[in-house]
Amino acid sequence: MNIALRFDHGEDKLAGLDLEGLIRFVLEKLNCPETTSVSVTFVANDRIHELNRDYRGIDAPTDVLSFECDNVPFEGESPSENIEYELGDVIIATDVAIAQTQEFDTTLADEVNLLVTHGLLHLRGYDHIEDDEAQVMEALEDE
């Protein structure tokens, strides 16, 4: 698997977390092929605010955004085992994750694990808009 980690903000706060191991674990659980390519980037609040405004029309920072690539297979299809499977990009706001540790009484590792997993699930087509979809997605996050 090709996992690209980028730290535009907060790398020192995330040191010691096995992010690549987590990403690989989640992708394997989601039956992604070994040819999967994904990026996860940690950014400052102003950057995620800009992305959230420009792509979702919400003029505020958020904790995580996911941007799917065009070659995600349709429902019931499997990605080819022989070509690169470009899953997409996950963007996480480091400072929002830190703030949420106090709000939800969690650790930074807990928050980052949840946000990375949440973003990867979105890239694989899971959503939480409808209640039944949310239950499926939340169960996978818990697992």
Coordinates of N, CA and C in Angstrom, one line a residue:
M1 N 0.8 -1.2 0.0 CA 0.0 0.0 0.0 C 0.9 1.2 0.0
N2 N 0.4 2.2 -0.7 CA 1.1 3.5 -0.8 C 0.4 4.5 0.1
I3 N 1.0 4.8 1.3 CA 0.4 5.7 2.3 C 1.2 6.9 2.4
A4 N 0.7 8.0 2.0 CA 1.4 9.3 2.1 C 0.9 10.1 3.3
L5 N 1.8 10.3 4.3 CA 1.4 11.1 5.4 C 2.1 12.5 5.3
R6 N 1.4 13.5 5.5 CA 1.9 14.9 5.4 C 1.5 15.6 6.7
F7 N 2.4 16.4 7.2 CA 2.2 17.2 8.4 C 2.4 18.6 8.1
D8 N 1.4 19.4 7.8 CA 1.5 20.8 7.6 C 1.4 21.6 8.9
H9 N 0.8 20.9 9.9 CA 0.6 21.5 11.2 C 0.6 20.5 12.3
G10 N 1.3 20.7 13.3 CA 1.2 19.8 14.5 C 1.9 18.5 14.5
E11 N 2.9 18.4 13.7 CA 3.7 17.1 13.7 C 4.2 16.8 15.0
D12 N 4.7 17.7 15.8 CA 5.3 17.5 17.1 C 4.3 16.9 18.0
K13 N 3.0 17.3 17.9 CA 1.9 16.8 18.8 C 1.5 15.4 18.4
L14 N 1.8 15.0 17.2 CA 1.4 13.7 16.7 C 2.5 12.7 16.7
A15 N 3.7 13.1 17.1 CA 4.8 12.2 17.2 C 4.5 11.0 18.1
G16 N 4.9 9.9 17.8 CA 4.7 8.7 18.6 C 3.4 7.9 18.2
L17 N 2.5 8.5 17.4 CA 1.3 7.8 17.0 C 1.7 7.0 15.8
D18 N 1.3 5.7 15.7 CA 1.6 4.9 14.6 C 0.5 5.1 13.5
L19 N 0.6 6.2 12.9 CA -0.5 6.6 11.9 C -0.4 5.7 10.7
E20 N 0.7 5.4 10.2 CA 0.8 4.5 9.0 C 0.3 3.1 9.3
G21 N 0.6 2.6 10.5 CA 0.0 1.3 10.9 C -1.5 1.3 11.1
L22 N -2.0 2.4 11.6 CA -3.5 2.6 11.7 C -4.1 2.6 10.3
I23 N -3.6 3.4 9.4 CA -4.1 3.5 8.1 C -4.1 2.2 7.4
R24 N -3.0 1.5 7.5 CA -2.8 0.1 6.8 C -3.9 -0.8 7.4
F25 N -4.0 -0.8 8.8 CA -5.0 -1.7 9.4 C -6.4 -1.4 8.9
V26 N -6.8 -0.1 8.9 CA -8.2 0.2 8.4 C -8.4 -0.2 7.0
L27 N -7.4 0.1 6.1 CA -7.5 -0.3 4.7 C -7.6 -1.8 4.5
E28 N -6.9 -2.5 5.3 CA -7.0 -4.0 5.2 C -8.3 -4.5 5.7
K29 N -8.8 -3.9 6.8 CA -10.2 -4.3 7.3 C -11.3 -4.0 6.2
L30 N -11.0 -2.9 5.4 CA -12.0 -2.5 4.4 C -11.7 -3.3 3.1
N31 N -10.9 -4.3 3.1 CA -10.6 -5.1 1.9 C -10.0 -4.3 0.7
C32 N -9.2 -3.3 1.0 CA -8.6 -2.6 0.0 C -7.4 -3.4 -0.6
P33 N -7.2 -3.4 -1.9 CA -6.1 -4.2 -2.4 C -4.7 -3.6 -2.0
E34 N -3.7 -4.4 -2.1 CA -2.3 -3.9 -1.8 C -1.9 -2.8 -2.7
T35 N -2.5 -2.6 -3.8 CA -2.2 -1.5 -4.7 C -2.8 -0.2 -4.4
T36 N -3.5 -0.1 -3.2 CA -4.2 1.1 -2.8 C -3.2 2.2 -2.5
S37 N -3.6 3.4 -2.9 CA -2.8 4.6 -2.6 C -3.7 5.6 -1.9
V38 N -3.3 6.2 -0.8 CA -4.1 7.2 -0.1 C -3.2 8.2 0.6
S39 N -3.7 9.4 0.8 CA -2.9 10.4 1.5 C -3.7 10.9 2.7
V40 N -3.0 11.2 3.8 CA -3.6 11.8 5.0 C -2.7 12.9 5.4
T41 N -3.3 14.1 5.5 CA -2.6 15.3 5.8 C -3.2 16.0 7.0
F42 N -2.3 16.5 7.9 CA -2.7 17.2 9.1 C -2.4 18.7 8.8
V43 N -3.5 19.5 9.1 CA -3.4 20.9 8.7 C -3.8 21.8 9.9
A44 N -3.6 23.1 9.7 CA -4.0 24.1 10.7 C -5.5 24.4 10.5
N45 N -6.1 25.0 11.5 CA -7.6 25.4 11.4 C -7.9 26.3 10.2
D46 N -7.0 27.2 9.9 CA -7.3 28.1 8.8 C -7.4 27.4 7.5
R47 N -6.6 26.4 7.3 CA -6.6 25.6 6.0 C -7.8 24.8 5.9
I48 N -8.2 24.1 7.0 CA -9.4 23.2 6.9 C -10.6 24.1 6.8
H49 N -10.6 25.3 7.4 CA -11.7 26.2 7.3 C -11.9 26.6 5.8
E50 N -10.8 26.9 5.2 CA -10.8 27.3 3.7 C -11.3 26.1 2.9
L51 N -10.9 24.9 3.1 CA -11.3 23.8 2.3 C -12.8 23.5 2.6
N52 N -13.2 23.6 3.8 CA -14.6 23.3 4.2 C -15.5 24.4 3.5
R53 N -15.1 25.6 3.5 CA -15.8 26.7 2.8 C -15.9 26.5 1.3
D54 N -14.7 26.2 0.7 CA -14.7 26.1 -0.8 C -15.3 24.8 -1.3
Y55 N -15.3 23.7 -0.6 CA -15.8 22.5 -1.1 C -17.1 22.0 -0.6
R56 N -17.5 22.5 0.6 CA -18.7 22.1 1.2 C -19.7 23.3 1.5
G57 N -19.2 24.5 1.3 CA -20.0 25.7 1.5 C -20.3 26.0 2.9
I58 N -19.5 25.4 3.8 CA -19.6 25.7 5.3 C -18.4 26.5 5.7
D59 N -18.7 27.8 6.1 CA -17.7 28.8 6.4 C -17.3 28.6 7.9
A60 N -16.6 27.5 8.2 CA -16.2 27.2 9.6 C -15.2 26.1 9.5
P61 N -14.3 26.0 10.4 CA -13.4 24.8 10.5 C -14.2 23.5 10.8
T62 N -13.6 22.4 10.5 CA -14.2 21.1 10.8 C -13.0 20.2 11.3
D63 N -13.3 19.0 11.7 CA -12.3 18.1 12.1 C -11.6 17.3 11.0
V64 N -12.4 16.8 10.1 CA -11.9 15.9 9.0 C -12.7 16.1 7.7
L65 N -12.0 16.1 6.6 CA -12.6 16.1 5.3 C -12.0 15.0 4.5
S66 N -12.8 14.5 3.6 CA -12.3 13.4 2.7 C -12.7 13.8 1.3
F67 N -11.7 13.5 0.4 CA -11.8 13.8 -1.0 C -11.5 12.5 -1.8
E68 N -12.6 11.9 -2.3 CA -12.5 10.6 -3.1 C -11.8 10.9 -4.4
C69 N -11.1 9.9 -4.9 CA -10.6 9.9 -6.3 C -11.6 9.4 -7.2
D70 N -11.5 9.6 -8.5 CA -12.5 9.2 -9.5 C -12.5 7.7 -9.7
N71 N -11.5 7.0 -9.4 CA -11.5 5.6 -9.7 C -12.0 4.7 -8.6
V72 N -12.8 5.2 -7.7 CA -13.4 4.3 -6.7 C -14.5 3.5 -7.4
P73 N -14.4 2.2 -7.2 CA -15.4 1.3 -7.9 C -16.8 1.5 -7.5
F74 N -17.7 1.2 -8.4 CA -19.1 1.3 -8.1 C -19.5 0.2 -7.1
E75 N -20.6 0.3 -6.5 CA -21.1 -0.7 -5.5 C -21.1 -2.1 -6.2
G76 N -20.5 -3.0 -5.5 CA -20.5 -4.4 -6.0 C -19.3 -4.7 -6.8
E77 N -18.5 -3.7 -7.2 CA -17.3 -3.9 -8.0 C -16.1 -4.0 -7.1
S78 N -15.1 -4.6 -7.5 CA -13.8 -4.7 -6.8 C -12.8 -4.0 -7.6
P79 N -11.8 -3.3 -6.9 CA -10.8 -2.6 -7.7 C -9.8 -3.7 -8.3
S80 N -9.2 -3.4 -9.4 CA -8.3 -4.3 -10.0 C -7.1 -4.5 -9.1
E81 N -6.6 -5.7 -9.1 CA -5.5 -6.0 -8.2 C -4.2 -5.6 -8.9
N82 N -4.2 -5.3 -10.2 CA -3.0 -5.1 -11.0 C -2.7 -3.6 -11.2
I83 N -3.6 -2.7 -10.9 CA -3.3 -1.3 -11.1 C -3.5 -0.5 -9.8
E84 N -2.8 0.7 -9.8 CA -2.9 1.5 -8.6 C -4.4 1.8 -8.3
Y85 N -4.8 1.7 -7.1 CA -6.2 2.0 -6.7 C -6.1 3.3 -5.8
E86 N -6.3 4.4 -6.5 CA -6.2 5.7 -5.9 C -7.5 6.0 -5.0
L87 N -7.4 5.8 -3.7 CA -8.5 5.9 -2.9 C -8.9 7.4 -2.7
G88 N -7.9 8.3 -2.4 CA -8.2 9.7 -2.2 C -7.4 10.3 -1.1
D89 N -7.9 11.4 -0.6 CA -7.2 12.2 0.4 C -8.1 12.5 1.7
V90 N -7.4 12.3 2.8 CA -8.1 12.7 4.1 C -7.3 13.9 4.7
I91 N -8.0 14.9 5.1 CA -7.5 16.1 5.7 C -8.0 16.2 7.1
I92 N -7.1 16.4 8.1 CA -7.5 16.4 9.5 C -6.9 17.7 10.1
A93 N -7.7 18.4 10.8 CA -7.3 19.6 11.6 C -6.7 19.2 12.9
T94 N -5.4 19.3 13.0 CA -4.8 18.9 14.3 C -5.3 19.6 15.5
D95 N -5.5 20.9 15.4 CA -6.0 21.7 16.6 C -7.4 21.4 17.0
V96 N -8.2 21.1 16.0 CA -9.6 20.7 16.2 C -9.6 19.3 17.0
A97 N -8.8 18.4 16.5 CA -8.6 17.1 17.2 C -8.2 17.3 18.6
I98 N -7.3 18.2 18.9 CA -6.8 18.4 20.2 C -7.9 19.0 21.1
A99 N -8.7 20.0 20.5 CA -9.8 20.6 21.3 C -10.9 19.5 21.6
Q100 N -11.1 18.6 20.7 CA -12.1 17.6 20.9 C -11.7 16.6 22.0
T101 N -10.4 16.5 22.3 CA -10.1 15.6 23.5 C -10.7 16.1 24.8
Q102 N -10.7 17.4 24.9 CA -11.3 18.0 26.1 C -12.9 17.9 26.0
E103 N -13.4 18.2 24.9 CA -14.9 18.2 24.7 C -15.4 16.8 25.0
F104 N -14.7 15.7 24.5 CA -15.2 14.4 24.6 C -14.5 13.5 25.6
D105 N -13.6 14.1 26.3 CA -12.8 13.4 27.4 C -12.1 12.2 26.8
T106 N -11.4 12.4 25.7 CA -10.6 11.4 25.1 C -9.1 11.8 25.0
T107 N -8.3 10.9 24.6 CA -6.9 11.2 24.3 C -6.7 11.7 22.9
L108 N -5.6 12.3 22.6 CA -5.3 12.7 21.3 C -5.2 11.5 20.4
A109 N -4.6 10.4 20.9 CA -4.5 9.1 20.1 C -5.9 8.7 19.7
D110 N -6.9 8.7 20.7 CA -8.3 8.3 20.4 C -8.9 9.1 19.4
E111 N -8.7 10.4 19.5 CA -9.4 11.4 18.5 C -8.8 11.2 17.1
V112 N -7.5 11.1 17.0 CA -6.8 10.9 15.7 C -7.2 9.6 15.1
N113 N -7.2 8.5 15.9 CA -7.6 7.2 15.4 C -9.0 7.3 14.8
L114 N -10.0 7.9 15.5 CA -11.3 8.1 15.1 C -11.4 8.9 13.8
L115 N -10.7 10.0 13.7 CA -10.8 10.9 12.6 C -10.2 10.2 11.3
V116 N -9.0 9.6 11.5 CA -8.4 8.9 10.4 C -9.4 7.8 9.9
T117 N -9.9 7.0 10.8 CA -10.8 5.9 10.4 C -12.1 6.5 9.7
H118 N -12.6 7.5 10.3 CA -13.8 8.2 9.8 C -13.6 8.6 8.3
G119 N -12.4 9.3 8.1 CA -12.1 9.8 6.8 C -11.9 8.7 5.8
L120 N -11.2 7.6 6.2 CA -11.0 6.5 5.3 C -12.4 5.8 5.0
L121 N -13.3 5.7 5.9 CA -14.6 5.1 5.6 C -15.3 5.9 4.6
H122 N -15.2 7.2 4.7 CA -15.9 8.1 3.7 C -15.3 7.8 2.3
L123 N -14.0 7.6 2.2 CA -13.3 7.3 1.0 C -13.8 6.0 0.4
R124 N -14.2 5.1 1.2 CA -14.7 3.8 0.7 C -16.2 3.8 0.5
G125 N -16.8 5.0 0.6 CA -18.2 5.2 0.2 C -19.2 5.2 1.4
Y126 N -18.7 5.0 2.6 CA -19.6 5.0 3.8 C -20.0 6.5 4.1
D127 N -21.2 6.6 4.6 CA -21.7 8.0 5.0 C -22.6 7.9 6.2
H128 N -23.0 9.0 6.8 CA -23.7 9.1 8.0 C -24.9 10.1 8.0
I129 N -25.3 10.3 6.8 CA -26.4 11.3 6.6 C -27.7 10.7 7.1
E130 N -28.0 9.5 6.6 CA -29.2 8.8 7.1 C -28.9 8.0 8.3
D131 N -29.9 7.8 9.2 CA -29.7 7.1 10.4 C -29.2 5.7 10.2
D132 N -29.7 4.9 9.3 CA -29.3 3.6 9.1 C -27.8 3.5 8.6
E133 N -27.5 4.5 7.7 CA -26.1 4.6 7.2 C -25.1 5.0 8.4
A134 N -25.6 5.9 9.3 CA -24.8 6.3 10.4 C -24.5 5.1 11.3
Q135 N -25.5 4.2 11.5 CA -25.3 3.1 12.4 C -24.3 2.1 11.9
V136 N -24.3 1.9 10.5 CA -23.3 1.1 9.9 C -21.9 1.7 10.1
M137 N -21.8 3.0 9.7 CA -20.5 3.6 9.8 C -19.9 3.7 11.2
E138 N -20.8 4.0 12.2 CA -20.4 4.1 13.6 C -19.9 2.7 14.1
A139 N -20.6 1.6 13.7 CA -20.2 0.3 14.1 C -18.8 0.0 13.5
L140 N -18.5 0.3 12.3 CA -17.2 0.1 11.7 C -16.2 0.9 12.4
E141 N -16.5 2.2 12.8 CA -15.5 3.0 13.5 C -15.2 2.3 14.8
D142 N -16.2 1.8 15.5 CA -16.0 1.2 16.8 C -15.1 -0.1 16.7
E143 N -15.4 -0.8 15.6 CA -14.6 -2.0 15.4 C -13.1 -1.7 15.2

